[in-house]
Amino acid sequence: MTQAATVTQTALDDEQVVVFDVANEAYAVNIARVHEIIRLQQITVIPGAPACVEGVINLRGKVIPVLDLRKRFSLHATEHTRASRIVVVEISGQTLGLVVDGVSEVLRIAPDRIEPPSPLVTGIDSRYLRGIAKLDDQLIVLLDLDQVLSPVEQQQLEASDLR
Amino acid sequence: MSGQPLTFDATPDEMVVFLSEAEEQMELLSQDLLRLEHEGDTNSELLQEIFRAAHTLKGSSGAIGHQRMAHLTHAVESVLDQVRHHTLPVTTPMIDLLLQGVDALRVLLEEVTTLVESAIAIDDLCTGLNALTTPPPVVAQPVPGKRDESRPYIAQPPGAVATAAPSAALWRVEAQIAPECLLPAVRALQVLLALSGLGTVTRSEPTSEMIEAGQVAAGANVTLWLAPHSADDVAAQIAPTLASVLEVTVQAITPEGHTVAATPPVVPGDQTASLWQIAITFNARCQLPAARALQVVLTCATLGTVAASQPTLEEIEAGQVPVDQPLLVTVSAPGPLDAITAAAHAAIERIPEVQVAYVTPVGVGAQLIAPASSATPMPSASPTPSPVSTPLSIKDGEGAGVGPTPASHAPRMVRIDVERLDALMNLVGELVIDRTRLARISGKLGQMAHDPVLAEELTETCRHLARISDDLQDEVMRSRMLPIESVFSKFPRLVRDLAQKVGKPIDFIVEGKDTELDRSVAEQIGDPIIHLLRNSIDHGVESAERRAAVGKAPAGQVRLAARHEENQIVIDVEDDGHGIDIEVIKQKAVSKGILSAEAAARLSDREAVDLIFASGFSTAEQISDISGRGVGMDIVRTNVERLNGSITVETEVGQGTRFTVRLPLTLAIIRALLVEVAGQTYAIPLTSVVEALRIEREALRSINGRAAIALRGQVLPLLHLRDVFAELTSTGRPAAGTGRPQGSPTGDTAERAARQFVVAVRWGERRGGLIVDALVGEQEIVIKPLGNLFRSAQGVSGGAVLGDGQVAPILDIATLIKHIIATDRGTAVSQGAVA
Amino acid sequence: MAKVLLVDDAAFMRMRCAKVLTKLGHTVVEAENGAQAVDMFEREKPELTLLDITMPEMDGIEALKAIKTRDPAAKIAMVSAMGQQSMVLDAIKAGAADFVLKPFDEERLVAAVSKLLA
């Protein structure tokens, strides 16, 4: 949290992000895209769903899909733990849950700290990335939420006919 | 013009009402037009109703400033007005034109939403409609901009136009109505009225009757003969006067001989005269001056006896009152000038849009001094102030018969936005979930029984809540119900058009229009029914010649009927055509590669008929543009099944074919059987469940390499849901030939218990069994869409939120049964067959 | 302010008209056909009735006559479309105090109502 104090100068240009862990890496998404963060609950598996889709959960009466970011980033899948959380975000007008290993903090990041993505820095496909924030003792990968879904999934999501 | 942005004068809430009302009127119009064609103009109630629909539509579209819509509805209304007065016979071309008008109106109505002008042209339609109401010899289609000298002179009935006022000359005024003019008759009338201000119009072409009847075409010439009031240079006044009338161009003003008339004698004022002339002027913006004039004359009758007026009462009643010319009323009443003047001002100026210009004495006694020519004696009026009691010729035929209507309370109807009803339905769904949840918690607490009295009270409260939420659900469901008429109403038109297109006379019978169903279902069943109707007309019913040859009535009968059966709505589409020839079907299916000749030979008749629902099957010799591209019945079946419904067909060669569609009454809440497979709960719609059984493992048979059991003498092919789902989940999509793992037909037997549960399900005529791990129970579930991400998820049609808050996938029985049958038959199993 | 009975079979027209009237501070009661109008008139005793002519159940002219039989002093203005001149004339003979032509502009409606209620 030390670096948090150094960057929490209220510069207007600062970007406020939610930082979470996936497979021991720190990722972040813009806080404006995050609806809420909820505890992991039982996820219902839908047979035949796309591979990265874990299943669905009941979010106060609404059934929303849940994506596993480990699977999405082709990382080694592990059992969910007590620290696991579901980050509820909106992509292409649909509410989605992202399963993460844990949520650590909310940060303000000055724009000059953000560098363009480099595939060498992280193990994951650079198309999911919006940039890398270099903080004093840590690198945070900024996710491009709109790229988290594949073009095909994106199309499915935007298609008008609902099942 | 098209593509222009449009604006309309209505607030958003007004627009909502406007749109829904306009849609209603259009629906009514198209229905009633078909009835009109059928029944002719004998049903006066129908005639009134249909006229009202057009009239209301005209009024509303005019009010929001939708000119094109108002223009077209006016043309439609005019035709219907004449039909209603039996001055125009009902013909098929007329109905055609009117229906086209309604079609165009629908397009125009859409502009209200899109706010962009559509490409549709309505001029031809309006011209066509106007031609119906305009007798052709009267206004020959004029060539715009060209004067038509050869037009025959139309004799004017004597007295139709006001008698000549004092004047020195007769002027012939010729004016052309602009070709783009929307209401040419109104412009012509304005010309007539404007000129009446200068003198008396002795004659006109078209006649004033024709003008008032709207029989003036855009671009037409109007010719009037004017006898001016004064001998002043009238020619100089005519053009400026007409300049105020829009869309009219003066072509020629020519003097035509002289008429001789006396100028009114001016009588010196007599302060105690008993005959007075009251001059009343109209405001320039006065609408319907004739109506105001009538009010004035009626009011004058309260001052004394009306001896005469100019214009005369007849002229007033015929609507011939120029707005820019004073109305002169001669009243017989004794008294001093001041008193009469004061009384006249007081009484007359209560009438809007008129003022008393002057009151002048014109004579003594009943002796009228001037102007004699236009005076018409009035019956004496009683001095009571109530206009009703004036003895003027007030027709009170039916009016007197209007007794007090029974004090029935008007139905208190409220319009509710569909979205609100949907939201309400969702909330009720939530409540149903919580109710189930609460009941569960109450049950658990009851078992713990720390405080039995409190637990009992909770149980009681839960029971009450359950009852109330049931009632609430019923009420909300009912509020969403609407008669299937809303769906059926568009079909008579459709059938009529199709019948015309294929040249087969069709007798279309609709039954059970009042059958109610949920809005959600109503919105979705239209297309499948249209397909079935098209199929019946195109393929079912024979040609008239062929029908004659086999001794049937020339008109083919197509029957559409709806009814309730338990918790379903059942819709029949039936024809009395040649039926489905099973051998032809089999051959076709074999030639299309849908199945082998051997397999075809093995099929029962019923199974063979069902082949028409197979993908890529069409028996039509030619692909017509009516039934589409040969993708008929399989699409219908898919759509019906998607709604948790089923479709069956019965046919008899030479006698006809009947399709029966069964649908649930609502799509939002259903009863379901909950089962457990691999530790997760799934829901099976109860409408698809035949029965649930527990079987010993020994009862399992292997038939054609697949698991099956014998159930009441029939073989029931089985599907291990655990295996199917395991495979689906591991690959992310269904693999070809799934349904059983490689090797043993019953899967991993080591894991299986000695007893298993089978849910026998059916889809249409087909049956199959689903092997599950456990039966959980029956529950009311709220169906939630899963969203587009799960479109590839075969075998699951949606999600249900259960009492404990968990989501259970709802099994798509249609797909699963297809899956069973496809693998069972040993026919080609592809993703397509599963999809 | 006055109580006005608004009679029209088109909900859109009632809505639009009612807005103008309520803006003037009048109380508006509505009916959607002639028969209802007669009922409502007896129940609500409005100071002014705006009566559409073309309506189902009982048209405006009949309703006018029925209301006038019950209360000869009733103030009734007809609301009519262009081209219904003869009907308006009939209505005036039957005791209508005024008329407003559709589509009406607000100003005209306000003027007519104010004059009638004066």
PDB file of C-alpha atoms in Angstrom, chain B residues 644-800:
ATOM      1  CA  ASN B 644     -42.361 -24.649 -25.488  1.00  0.00           C
ATOM      2  CA  GLY B 645     -45.121 -25.642 -27.846  1.00  0.00           C
ATOM      3  CA  SER B 646     -45.740 -28.492 -30.234  1.00  0.00           C
ATOM      4  CA  ILE B 647     -47.179 -28.962 -33.693  1.00  0.00           C
ATOM      5  CA  THR B 648     -48.905 -32.000 -35.125  1.00  0.00           C
ATOM      6  CA  VAL B 649     -50.490 -32.737 -38.463  1.00  0.00           C
ATOM      7  CA  GLU B 650     -53.416 -34.912 -39.459  1.00  0.00           C
ATOM      8  CA  THR B 651     -54.315 -35.536 -43.058  1.00  0.00           C
ATOM      9  CA  GLU B 652     -56.621 -37.577 -45.201  1.00  0.00           C
ATOM     10  CA  VAL B 653     -56.056 -37.864 -48.902  1.00  0.00           C
ATOM     11  CA  GLY B 654     -58.759 -36.023 -50.810  1.00  0.00           C
ATOM     12  CA  GLN B 655     -60.339 -34.643 -47.642  1.00  0.00           C
ATOM     13  CA  GLY B 656     -57.886 -32.133 -46.290  1.00  0.00           C
ATOM     14  CA  THR B 657     -55.160 -31.439 -43.762  1.00  0.00           C
ATOM     15  CA  ARG B 658     -55.197 -30.103 -40.235  1.00  0.00           C
ATOM     16  CA  PHE B 659     -52.224 -28.658 -38.410  1.00  0.00           C
ATOM     17  CA  THR B 660     -52.591 -28.314 -34.656  1.00  0.00           C
ATOM     18  CA  VAL B 661     -50.330 -25.998 -32.707  1.00  0.00           C
ATOM     19  CA  ARG B 662     -50.261 -26.252 -28.918  1.00  0.00           C
ATOM     20  CA  LEU B 663     -48.674 -23.506 -26.891  1.00  0.00           C
ATOM     21  CA  PRO B 664     -48.348 -22.686 -23.211  1.00  0.00           C
ATOM     22  CA  LEU B 665     -50.490 -19.762 -22.069  1.00  0.00           C
ATOM     23  CA  THR B 666     -47.478 -17.872 -20.876  1.00  0.00           C
ATOM     24  CA  LEU B 667     -43.760 -17.975 -21.402  1.00  0.00           C
ATOM     25  CA  ALA B 668     -42.630 -16.372 -18.180  1.00  0.00           C
ATOM     26  CA  ILE B 669     -43.519 -18.817 -15.426  1.00  0.00           C
ATOM     27  CA  ILE B 670     -43.890 -22.546 -15.922  1.00  0.00           C
ATOM     28  CA  ARG B 671     -44.121 -25.630 -13.778  1.00  0.00           C
ATOM     29  CA  ALA B 672     -41.114 -27.820 -14.043  1.00  0.00           C
ATOM     30  CA  LEU B 673     -39.733 -31.093 -12.787  1.00  0.00           C
ATOM     31  CA  LEU B 674     -36.348 -30.570 -11.146  1.00  0.00           C
ATOM     32  CA  VAL B 675     -33.772 -33.292 -11.564  1.00  0.00           C
ATOM     33  CA  GLU B 676     -30.167 -33.678 -10.544  1.00  0.00           C
ATOM     34  CA  VAL B 677     -27.386 -34.589 -12.914  1.00  0.00           C
ATOM     35  CA  ALA B 678     -23.732 -34.641 -11.854  1.00  0.00           C
ATOM     36  CA  GLY B 679     -24.416 -32.594  -8.752  1.00  0.00           C
ATOM     37  CA  GLN B 680     -26.305 -29.844 -10.503  1.00  0.00           C
ATOM     38  CA  THR B 681     -30.023 -29.227 -10.666  1.00  0.00           C
ATOM     39  CA  TYR B 682     -31.798 -28.998 -14.023  1.00  0.00           C
ATOM     40  CA  ALA B 683     -35.403 -28.100 -14.838  1.00  0.00           C
ATOM     41  CA  ILE B 684     -37.618 -29.967 -17.292  1.00  0.00           C
ATOM     42  CA  PRO B 685     -40.822 -28.165 -18.361  1.00  0.00           C
ATOM     43  CA  LEU B 686     -43.712 -30.193 -17.018  1.00  0.00           C
ATOM     44  CA  THR B 687     -45.559 -29.911 -20.317  1.00  0.00           C
ATOM     45  CA  SER B 688     -42.933 -32.199 -21.824  1.00  0.00           C
ATOM     46  CA  VAL B 689     -42.872 -34.735 -19.005  1.00  0.00           C
ATOM     47  CA  VAL B 690     -44.838 -37.930 -19.556  1.00  0.00           C
ATOM     48  CA  GLU B 691     -43.773 -39.622 -16.354  1.00  0.00           C
ATOM     49  CA  ALA B 692     -40.823 -40.098 -14.058  1.00  0.00           C
ATOM     50  CA  LEU B 693     -39.774 -43.636 -13.184  1.00  0.00           C
ATOM     51  CA  ARG B 694     -37.267 -45.430 -11.088  1.00  0.00           C
ATOM     52  CA  ILE B 695     -35.842 -48.402 -12.898  1.00  0.00           C
ATOM     53  CA  GLU B 696     -33.626 -51.301 -11.965  1.00  0.00           C
ATOM     54  CA  ARG B 697     -30.465 -51.385 -13.907  1.00  0.00           C
ATOM     55  CA  GLU B 698     -31.394 -54.824 -15.197  1.00  0.00           C
ATOM     56  CA  ALA B 699     -34.352 -53.320 -17.001  1.00  0.00           C
ATOM     57  CA  LEU B 700     -32.032 -51.444 -19.296  1.00  0.00           C
ATOM     58  CA  ARG B 701     -31.866 -52.896 -22.766  1.00  0.00           C
ATOM     59  CA  SER B 702     -29.503 -52.190 -25.540  1.00  0.00           C
ATOM     60  CA  ILE B 703     -31.310 -51.759 -28.814  1.00  0.00           C
ATOM     61  CA  ASN B 704     -29.367 -50.841 -31.931  1.00  0.00           C
ATOM     62  CA  GLY B 705     -26.437 -50.147 -29.652  1.00  0.00           C
ATOM     63  CA  ARG B 706     -28.282 -47.627 -27.532  1.00  0.00           C
ATOM     64  CA  ALA B 707     -29.828 -47.748 -24.100  1.00  0.00           C
ATOM     65  CA  ALA B 708     -33.557 -48.240 -24.025  1.00  0.00           C
ATOM     66  CA  ILE B 709     -36.288 -49.563 -21.800  1.00  0.00           C
ATOM     67  CA  ALA B 710     -39.607 -51.119 -22.524  1.00  0.00           C
ATOM     68  CA  LEU B 711     -42.368 -48.840 -21.300  1.00  0.00           C
ATOM     69  CA  ARG B 712     -45.950 -50.077 -21.653  1.00  0.00           C
ATOM     70  CA  GLY B 713     -45.051 -52.289 -24.517  1.00  0.00           C
ATOM     71  CA  GLN B 714     -43.155 -49.597 -26.361  1.00  0.00           C
ATOM     72  CA  VAL B 715     -39.447 -49.128 -26.675  1.00  0.00           C
ATOM     73  CA  LEU B 716     -38.293 -45.896 -25.051  1.00  0.00           C
ATOM     74  CA  PRO B 717     -34.842 -44.846 -26.242  1.00  0.00           C
ATOM     75  CA  LEU B 718     -32.756 -43.309 -23.483  1.00  0.00           C
ATOM     76  CA  LEU B 719     -30.186 -40.579 -23.146  1.00  0.00           C
ATOM     77  CA  HIS B 720     -27.693 -40.347 -20.292  1.00  0.00           C
ATOM     78  CA  LEU B 721     -27.743 -36.698 -19.472  1.00  0.00           C
ATOM     79  CA  ARG B 722     -24.557 -37.034 -17.425  1.00  0.00           C
ATOM     80  CA  ASP B 723     -22.683 -38.257 -20.486  1.00  0.00           C
ATOM     81  CA  VAL B 724     -24.212 -35.749 -22.862  1.00  0.00           C
ATOM     82  CA  PHE B 725     -23.431 -32.846 -20.567  1.00  0.00           C
ATOM     83  CA  ALA B 726     -19.958 -34.084 -19.732  1.00  0.00           C
ATOM     84  CA  GLU B 727     -19.187 -34.182 -23.396  1.00  0.00           C
ATOM     85  CA  LEU B 728     -20.789 -30.832 -24.122  1.00  0.00           C
ATOM     86  CA  THR B 729     -18.971 -29.190 -21.277  1.00  0.00           C
ATOM     87  CA  SER B 730     -15.588 -30.634 -22.103  1.00  0.00           C
ATOM     88  CA  THR B 731     -15.684 -29.748 -25.782  1.00  0.00           C
ATOM     89  CA  GLY B 732     -17.677 -26.602 -25.485  1.00  0.00           C
ATOM     90  CA  ARG B 733     -20.027 -27.771 -28.189  1.00  0.00           C
ATOM     91  CA  PRO B 734     -21.900 -30.906 -29.073  1.00  0.00           C
ATOM     92  CA  ALA B 735     -19.869 -33.487 -30.849  1.00  0.00           C
ATOM     93  CA  ALA B 736     -21.244 -35.573 -33.655  1.00  0.00           C
ATOM     94  CA  GLY B 737     -22.802 -38.833 -32.625  1.00  0.00           C
ATOM     95  CA  THR B 738     -22.956 -38.033 -28.954  1.00  0.00           C
ATOM     96  CA  GLY B 739     -25.550 -39.349 -26.635  1.00  0.00           C
ATOM     97  CA  ARG B 740     -23.485 -42.201 -25.390  1.00  0.00           C
ATOM     98  CA  PRO B 741     -19.851 -42.609 -24.690  1.00  0.00           C
ATOM     99  CA  GLN B 742     -17.786 -44.863 -26.857  1.00  0.00           C
ATOM    100  CA  GLY B 743     -18.064 -48.472 -25.838  1.00  0.00           C
ATOM    101  CA  SER B 744     -20.747 -49.578 -23.489  1.00  0.00           C
ATOM    102  CA  PRO B 745     -24.176 -48.166 -24.315  1.00  0.00           C
ATOM    103  CA  THR B 746     -24.888 -47.386 -20.681  1.00  0.00           C
ATOM    104  CA  GLY B 747     -21.692 -45.512 -20.051  1.00  0.00           C
ATOM    105  CA  ASP B 748     -19.449 -45.861 -17.064  1.00  0.00           C
ATOM    106  CA  THR B 749     -21.396 -48.584 -15.327  1.00  0.00           C
ATOM    107  CA  ALA B 750     -19.151 -48.622 -12.307  1.00  0.00           C
ATOM    108  CA  GLU B 751     -20.381 -45.221 -11.283  1.00  0.00           C
ATOM    109  CA  ARG B 752     -23.980 -46.008 -11.797  1.00  0.00           C
ATOM    110  CA  ALA B 753     -26.187 -47.023  -8.980  1.00  0.00           C
ATOM    111  CA  ALA B 754     -28.197 -50.162  -9.272  1.00  0.00           C
ATOM    112  CA  ARG B 755     -31.300 -48.021  -9.537  1.00  0.00           C
ATOM    113  CA  GLN B 756     -31.639 -45.191 -11.906  1.00  0.00           C
ATOM    114  CA  PHE B 757     -34.176 -42.532 -12.625  1.00  0.00           C
ATOM    115  CA  VAL B 758     -35.691 -42.003 -16.025  1.00  0.00           C
ATOM    116  CA  VAL B 759     -37.835 -39.077 -16.989  1.00  0.00           C
ATOM    117  CA  ALA B 760     -39.975 -39.991 -19.956  1.00  0.00           C
ATOM    118  CA  VAL B 761     -40.485 -36.909 -22.079  1.00  0.00           C
ATOM    119  CA  ARG B 762     -42.326 -36.251 -25.261  1.00  0.00           C
ATOM    120  CA  TRP B 763     -42.080 -33.757 -28.045  1.00  0.00           C
ATOM    121  CA  GLY B 764     -44.955 -33.805 -30.451  1.00  0.00           C
ATOM    122  CA  GLU B 765     -45.483 -37.471 -31.188  1.00  0.00           C
ATOM    123  CA  ARG B 766     -41.979 -38.438 -30.270  1.00  0.00           C
ATOM    124  CA  ARG B 767     -40.881 -39.819 -26.961  1.00  0.00           C
ATOM    125  CA  GLY B 768     -37.638 -40.487 -25.219  1.00  0.00           C
ATOM    126  CA  GLY B 769     -36.228 -41.081 -21.771  1.00  0.00           C
ATOM    127  CA  LEU B 770     -33.657 -38.997 -19.938  1.00  0.00           C
ATOM    128  CA  ILE B 771     -31.526 -40.815 -17.407  1.00  0.00           C
ATOM    129  CA  VAL B 772     -30.883 -38.572 -14.397  1.00  0.00           C
ATOM    130  CA  ASP B 773     -29.151 -39.045 -11.058  1.00  0.00           C
ATOM    131  CA  ALA B 774     -32.042 -37.999  -8.885  1.00  0.00           C
ATOM    132  CA  LEU B 775     -35.517 -36.497  -8.954  1.00  0.00           C
ATOM    133  CA  VAL B 776     -35.675 -33.328  -6.884  1.00  0.00           C
ATOM    134  CA  GLY B 777     -39.306 -32.386  -7.203  1.00  0.00           C
ATOM    135  CA  GLU B 778     -41.828 -30.206  -8.935  1.00  0.00           C
ATOM    136  CA  GLN B 779     -41.602 -26.451  -8.727  1.00  0.00           C
ATOM    137  CA  GLU B 780     -42.904 -23.323 -10.359  1.00  0.00           C
ATOM    138  CA  ILE B 781     -39.973 -21.685 -12.060  1.00  0.00           C
ATOM    139  CA  VAL B 782     -39.393 -18.268 -13.507  1.00  0.00           C
ATOM    140  CA  ILE B 783     -37.776 -18.470 -16.895  1.00  0.00           C
ATOM    141  CA  LYS B 784     -34.841 -16.153 -17.421  1.00  0.00           C
ATOM    142  CA  PRO B 785     -33.095 -15.742 -20.725  1.00  0.00           C
ATOM    143  CA  LEU B 786     -29.464 -16.790 -20.653  1.00  0.00           C
ATOM    144  CA  GLY B 787     -28.340 -14.259 -23.208  1.00  0.00           C
ATOM    145  CA  ASN B 788     -26.512 -14.493 -26.443  1.00  0.00           C
ATOM    146  CA  LEU B 789     -23.300 -15.899 -25.057  1.00  0.00           C
ATOM    147  CA  PHE B 790     -25.086 -19.211 -24.628  1.00  0.00           C
ATOM    148  CA  ARG B 791     -26.527 -19.475 -28.084  1.00  0.00           C
ATOM    149  CA  SER B 792     -24.252 -22.373 -28.792  1.00  0.00           C
ATOM    150  CA  ALA B 793     -25.439 -24.194 -25.681  1.00  0.00           C
ATOM    151  CA  GLN B 794     -27.459 -27.027 -27.185  1.00  0.00           C
ATOM    152  CA  GLY B 795     -29.954 -28.783 -25.032  1.00  0.00           C
ATOM    153  CA  VAL B 796     -30.545 -25.806 -22.754  1.00  0.00           C
ATOM    154  CA  SER B 797     -33.290 -23.305 -23.483  1.00  0.00           C
ATOM    155  CA  GLY B 798     -32.944 -20.918 -20.568  1.00  0.00           C
ATOM    156  CA  GLY B 799     -32.253 -20.558 -16.877  1.00  0.00           C
ATOM    157  CA  ALA B 800     -34.590 -20.894 -13.931  1.00  0.00           C
TER     158      ALA B 800
END
